[in-house]
mmCIF file of C-alpha atoms and ligand atoms in Angstrom:
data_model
loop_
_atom_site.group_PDB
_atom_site.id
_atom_site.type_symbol
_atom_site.label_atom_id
_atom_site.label_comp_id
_atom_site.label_asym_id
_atom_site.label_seq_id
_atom_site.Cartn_x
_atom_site.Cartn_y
_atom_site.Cartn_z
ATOM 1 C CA UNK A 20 16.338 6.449 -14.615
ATOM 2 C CA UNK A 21 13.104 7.721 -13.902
ATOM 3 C CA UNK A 22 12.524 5.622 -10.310
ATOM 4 C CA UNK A 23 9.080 6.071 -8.628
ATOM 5 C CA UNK A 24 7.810 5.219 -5.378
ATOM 6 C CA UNK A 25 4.083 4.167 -3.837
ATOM 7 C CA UNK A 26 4.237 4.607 -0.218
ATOM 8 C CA UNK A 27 1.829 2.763 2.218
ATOM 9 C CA UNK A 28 0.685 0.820 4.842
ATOM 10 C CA UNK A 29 -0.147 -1.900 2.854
ATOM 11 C CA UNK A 30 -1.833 -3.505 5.857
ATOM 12 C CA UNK A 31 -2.454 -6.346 3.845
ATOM 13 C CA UNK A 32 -1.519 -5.211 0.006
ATOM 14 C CA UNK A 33 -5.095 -5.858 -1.939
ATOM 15 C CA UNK A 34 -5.602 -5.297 -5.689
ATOM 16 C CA UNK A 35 -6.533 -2.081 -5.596
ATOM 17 C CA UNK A 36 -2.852 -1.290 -4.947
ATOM 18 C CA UNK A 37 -1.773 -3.773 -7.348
ATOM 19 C CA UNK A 38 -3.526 -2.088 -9.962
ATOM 20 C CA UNK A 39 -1.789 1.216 -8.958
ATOM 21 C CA UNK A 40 1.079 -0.329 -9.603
ATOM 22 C CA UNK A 41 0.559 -1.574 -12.550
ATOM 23 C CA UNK A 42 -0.594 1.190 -13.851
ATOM 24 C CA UNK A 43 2.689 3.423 -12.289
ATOM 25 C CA UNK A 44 5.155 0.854 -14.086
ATOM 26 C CA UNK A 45 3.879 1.781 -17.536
ATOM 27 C CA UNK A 46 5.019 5.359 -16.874
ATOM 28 C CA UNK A 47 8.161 4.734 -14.689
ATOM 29 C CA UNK A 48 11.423 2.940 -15.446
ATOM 30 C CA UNK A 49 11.066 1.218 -11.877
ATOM 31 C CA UNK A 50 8.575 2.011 -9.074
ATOM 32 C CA UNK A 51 9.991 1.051 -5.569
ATOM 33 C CA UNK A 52 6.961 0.034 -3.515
ATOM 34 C CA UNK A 53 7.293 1.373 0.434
ATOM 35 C CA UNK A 54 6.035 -0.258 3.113
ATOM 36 C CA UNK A 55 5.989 2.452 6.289
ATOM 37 C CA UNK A 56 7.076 1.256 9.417
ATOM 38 C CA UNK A 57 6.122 3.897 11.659
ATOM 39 C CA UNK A 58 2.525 4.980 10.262
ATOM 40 C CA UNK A 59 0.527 6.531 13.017
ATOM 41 C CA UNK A 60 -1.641 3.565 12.939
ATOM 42 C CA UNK A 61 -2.109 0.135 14.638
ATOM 43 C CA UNK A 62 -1.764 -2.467 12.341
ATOM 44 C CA UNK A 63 -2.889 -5.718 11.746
ATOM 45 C CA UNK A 64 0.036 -7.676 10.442
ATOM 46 C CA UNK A 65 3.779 -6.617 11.653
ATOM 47 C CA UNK A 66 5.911 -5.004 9.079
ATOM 48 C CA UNK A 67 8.027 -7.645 8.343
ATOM 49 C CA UNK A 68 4.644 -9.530 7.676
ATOM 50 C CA UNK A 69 3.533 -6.640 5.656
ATOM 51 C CA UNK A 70 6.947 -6.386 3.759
ATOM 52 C CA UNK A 71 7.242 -10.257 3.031
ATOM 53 C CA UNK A 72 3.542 -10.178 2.074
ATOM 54 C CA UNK A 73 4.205 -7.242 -0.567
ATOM 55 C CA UNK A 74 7.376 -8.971 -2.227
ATOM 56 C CA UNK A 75 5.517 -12.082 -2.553
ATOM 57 C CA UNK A 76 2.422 -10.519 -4.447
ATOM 58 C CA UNK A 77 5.011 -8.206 -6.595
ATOM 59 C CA UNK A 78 7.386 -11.457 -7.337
ATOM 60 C CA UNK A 79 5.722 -11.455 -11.419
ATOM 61 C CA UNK A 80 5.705 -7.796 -11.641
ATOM 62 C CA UNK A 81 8.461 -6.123 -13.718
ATOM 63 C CA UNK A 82 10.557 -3.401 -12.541
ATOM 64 C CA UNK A 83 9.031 -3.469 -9.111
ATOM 65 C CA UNK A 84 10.751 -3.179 -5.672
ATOM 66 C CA UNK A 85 9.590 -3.631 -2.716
ATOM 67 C CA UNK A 86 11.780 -1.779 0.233
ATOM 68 C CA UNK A 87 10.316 -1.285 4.695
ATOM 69 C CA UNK A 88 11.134 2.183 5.329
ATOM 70 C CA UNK A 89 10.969 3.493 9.327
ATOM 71 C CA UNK A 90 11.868 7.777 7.961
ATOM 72 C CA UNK A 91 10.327 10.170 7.143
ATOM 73 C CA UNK A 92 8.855 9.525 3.096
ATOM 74 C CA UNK A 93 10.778 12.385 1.752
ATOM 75 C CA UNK A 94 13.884 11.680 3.376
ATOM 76 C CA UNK A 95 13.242 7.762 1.904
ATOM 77 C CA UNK A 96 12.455 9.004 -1.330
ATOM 78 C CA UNK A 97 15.824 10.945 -1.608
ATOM 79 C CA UNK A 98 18.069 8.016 -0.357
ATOM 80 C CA UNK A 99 16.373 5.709 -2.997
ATOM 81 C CA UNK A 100 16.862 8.203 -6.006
ATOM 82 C CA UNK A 101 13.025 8.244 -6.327
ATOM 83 C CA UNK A 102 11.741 11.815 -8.110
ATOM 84 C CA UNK A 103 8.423 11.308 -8.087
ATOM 85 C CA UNK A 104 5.507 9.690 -5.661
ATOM 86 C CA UNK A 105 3.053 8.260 -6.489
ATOM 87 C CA UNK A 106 -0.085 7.835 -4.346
ATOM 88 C CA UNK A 107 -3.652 6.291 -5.467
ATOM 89 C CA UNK A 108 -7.066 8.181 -5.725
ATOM 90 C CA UNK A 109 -10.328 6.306 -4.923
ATOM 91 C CA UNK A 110 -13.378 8.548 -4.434
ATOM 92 C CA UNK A 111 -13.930 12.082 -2.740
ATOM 93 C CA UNK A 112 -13.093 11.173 0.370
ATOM 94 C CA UNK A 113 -9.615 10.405 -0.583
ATOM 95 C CA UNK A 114 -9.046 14.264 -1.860
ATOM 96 C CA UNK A 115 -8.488 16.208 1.117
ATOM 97 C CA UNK A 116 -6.130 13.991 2.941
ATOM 98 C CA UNK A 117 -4.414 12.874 0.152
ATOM 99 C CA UNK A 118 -3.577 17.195 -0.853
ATOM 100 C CA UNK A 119 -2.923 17.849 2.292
ATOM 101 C CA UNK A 120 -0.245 15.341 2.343
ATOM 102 C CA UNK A 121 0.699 15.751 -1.228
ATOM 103 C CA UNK A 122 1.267 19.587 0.336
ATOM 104 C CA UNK A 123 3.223 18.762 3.632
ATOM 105 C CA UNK A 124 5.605 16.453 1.529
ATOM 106 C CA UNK A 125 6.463 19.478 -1.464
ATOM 107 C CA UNK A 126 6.734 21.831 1.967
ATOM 108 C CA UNK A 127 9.462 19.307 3.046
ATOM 109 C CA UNK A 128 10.933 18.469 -0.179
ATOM 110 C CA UNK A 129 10.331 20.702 -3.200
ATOM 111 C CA UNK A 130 12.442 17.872 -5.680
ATOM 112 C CA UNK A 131 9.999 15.419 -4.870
ATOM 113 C CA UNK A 132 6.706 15.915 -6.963
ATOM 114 C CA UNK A 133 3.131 13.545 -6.102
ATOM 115 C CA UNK A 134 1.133 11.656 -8.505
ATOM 116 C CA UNK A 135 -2.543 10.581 -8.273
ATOM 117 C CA UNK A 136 -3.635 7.603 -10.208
ATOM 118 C CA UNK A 137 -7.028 6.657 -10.256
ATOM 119 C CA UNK A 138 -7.838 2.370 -10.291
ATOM 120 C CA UNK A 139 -10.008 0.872 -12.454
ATOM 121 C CA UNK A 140 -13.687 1.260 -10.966
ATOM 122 C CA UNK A 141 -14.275 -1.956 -9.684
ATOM 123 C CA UNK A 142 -11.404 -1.422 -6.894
ATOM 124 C CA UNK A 143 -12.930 2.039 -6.119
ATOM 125 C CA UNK A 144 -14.332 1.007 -3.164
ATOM 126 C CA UNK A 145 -11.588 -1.511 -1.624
ATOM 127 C CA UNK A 146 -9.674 -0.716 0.915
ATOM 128 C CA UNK A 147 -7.463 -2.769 3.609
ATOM 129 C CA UNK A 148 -9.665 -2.227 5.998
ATOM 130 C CA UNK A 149 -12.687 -3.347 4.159
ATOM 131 C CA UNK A 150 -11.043 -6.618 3.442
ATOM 132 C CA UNK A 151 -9.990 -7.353 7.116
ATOM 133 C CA UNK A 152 -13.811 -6.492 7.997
ATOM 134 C CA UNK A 153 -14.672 -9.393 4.971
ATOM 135 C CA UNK A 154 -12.491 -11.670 6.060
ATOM 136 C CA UNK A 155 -13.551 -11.206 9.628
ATOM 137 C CA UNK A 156 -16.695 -12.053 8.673
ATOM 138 C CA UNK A 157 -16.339 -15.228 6.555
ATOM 139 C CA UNK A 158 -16.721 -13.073 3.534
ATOM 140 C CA UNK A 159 -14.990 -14.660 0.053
ATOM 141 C CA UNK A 160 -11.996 -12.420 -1.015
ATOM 142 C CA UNK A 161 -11.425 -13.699 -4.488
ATOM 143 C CA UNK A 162 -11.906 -10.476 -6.608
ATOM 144 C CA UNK A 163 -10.390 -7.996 -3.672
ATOM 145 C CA UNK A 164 -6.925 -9.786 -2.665
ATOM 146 C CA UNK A 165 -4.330 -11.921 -4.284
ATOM 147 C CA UNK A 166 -4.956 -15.689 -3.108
ATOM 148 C CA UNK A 167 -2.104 -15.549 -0.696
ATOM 149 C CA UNK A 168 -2.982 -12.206 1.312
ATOM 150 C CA UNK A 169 -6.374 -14.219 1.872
ATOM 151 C CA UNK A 170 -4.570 -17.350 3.134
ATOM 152 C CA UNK A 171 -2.286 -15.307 5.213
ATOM 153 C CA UNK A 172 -5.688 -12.865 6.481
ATOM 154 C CA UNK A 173 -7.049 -16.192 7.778
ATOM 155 C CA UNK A 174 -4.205 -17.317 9.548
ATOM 156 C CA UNK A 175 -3.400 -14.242 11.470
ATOM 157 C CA UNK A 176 -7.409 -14.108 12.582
ATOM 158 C CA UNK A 177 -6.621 -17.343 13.623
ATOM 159 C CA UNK A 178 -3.878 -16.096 15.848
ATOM 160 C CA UNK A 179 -6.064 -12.575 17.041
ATOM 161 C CA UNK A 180 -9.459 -14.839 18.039
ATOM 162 C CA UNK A 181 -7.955 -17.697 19.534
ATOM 163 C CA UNK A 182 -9.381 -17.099 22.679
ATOM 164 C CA UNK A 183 -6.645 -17.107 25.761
ATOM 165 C CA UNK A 184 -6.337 -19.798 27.620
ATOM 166 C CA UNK A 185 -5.799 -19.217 31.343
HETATM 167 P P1 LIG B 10 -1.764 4.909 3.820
HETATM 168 O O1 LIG B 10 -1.938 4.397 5.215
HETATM 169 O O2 LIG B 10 -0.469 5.622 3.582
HETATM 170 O O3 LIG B 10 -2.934 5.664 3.254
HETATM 171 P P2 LIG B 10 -2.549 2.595 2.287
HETATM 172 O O4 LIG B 10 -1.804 1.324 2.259
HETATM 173 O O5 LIG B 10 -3.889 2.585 2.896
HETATM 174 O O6 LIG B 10 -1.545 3.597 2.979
HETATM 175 O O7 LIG B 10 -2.697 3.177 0.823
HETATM 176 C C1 LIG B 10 -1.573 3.561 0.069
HETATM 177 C C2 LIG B 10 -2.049 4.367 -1.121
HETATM 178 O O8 LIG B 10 -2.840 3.533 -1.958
HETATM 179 C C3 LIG B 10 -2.935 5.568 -0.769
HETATM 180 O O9 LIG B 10 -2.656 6.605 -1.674
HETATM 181 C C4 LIG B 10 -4.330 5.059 -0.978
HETATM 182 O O10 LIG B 10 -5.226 6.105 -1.314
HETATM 183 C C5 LIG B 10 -4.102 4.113 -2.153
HETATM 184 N N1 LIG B 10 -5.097 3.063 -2.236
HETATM 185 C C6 LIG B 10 -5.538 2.228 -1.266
HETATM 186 N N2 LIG B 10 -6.492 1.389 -1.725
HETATM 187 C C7 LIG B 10 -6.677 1.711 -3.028
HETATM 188 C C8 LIG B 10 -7.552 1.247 -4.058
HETATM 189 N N3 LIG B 10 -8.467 0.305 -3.846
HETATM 190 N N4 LIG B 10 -7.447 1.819 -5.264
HETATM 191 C C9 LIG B 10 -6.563 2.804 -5.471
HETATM 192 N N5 LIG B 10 -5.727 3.310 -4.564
HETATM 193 C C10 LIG B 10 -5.776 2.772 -3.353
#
């Protein structure tokens, strides 16, 4: 079985990545979607939130699994039979990083080739952090997110701003 995975933070999962996706299950036989634990990065929701977040937005997508990982990608990649990775190209500024990692992870796995897809235009922009600006803002969401990443963006602001009582 050709098996894929699209690693991420996924801090929330917007349609950008969706569209990835999509467009990564018409090539591979399944395409396990990884949510990193450990990514370097603050984030916004926990993982579990981030994990149960991501299965609920994949639920209608065939062949699609959604998996937390806390290792390193390579060494996830090789426990879940995954051959290639697949990681999503927006504009420029996505290059360098995104060859330099492309690079480190062939240095630490030579099996284990990378994929760039590109989204359809109208997500070229989008990014996680864009959306938890938006929504921080009282911005509408409709064409970025799935319905329930919105609902769940509001609550957790809800939780961040409340101001502490003393
Ligand atoms: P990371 O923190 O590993 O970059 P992200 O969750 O931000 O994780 O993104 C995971 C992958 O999806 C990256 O390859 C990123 O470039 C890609 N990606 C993010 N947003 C979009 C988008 N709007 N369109 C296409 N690819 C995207």
């Amino acid at each position: 079985m050709r098996r894929a995975i699209y690693p991420g933070t996924f801090d929330p999962i917007t349609n950008g990545h969706l569209d990835i996706l999509r467009k990564a299950t018409g090539i591979f036989e399944e395409v396990v979607l990884a949510v990193a634990n450990v990514t370097g990065k603050s984030t916004f929701f926990s993982f579990d939130e981030r994990v149960d977040i991501c299965r609920r937005c994949c639920e209608g997508i065939p062949n699609v699994r959604v998996e937390g990982f806390d290792s390193l990608v390579v060494d996830f990649a090789r426990k879940i039979g995954a051959v290639t990775m697949i990681r999503g190209l927006r504009a420029v500024s996505d290059f360098e990083y995104e060859l330099q990692l492309a690079l480190m992870n062939r240095m630490l796995d030579r099996g284990l080739e990378t994929i760039f897809l590109v989204p359809d235009h109208n997500y070229l922009y989008l990014s996680s952090s864009m959306v938890r600006q938006i929504v921080r803002l009282g911005g509408s969401l409709d064409d970025f997110v799935p319905k329930l990443v919105e609902e769940r963006l509001h609550k957790q602001f809800q939780v961040v701003d409340k101001p502490v009582s003393v």
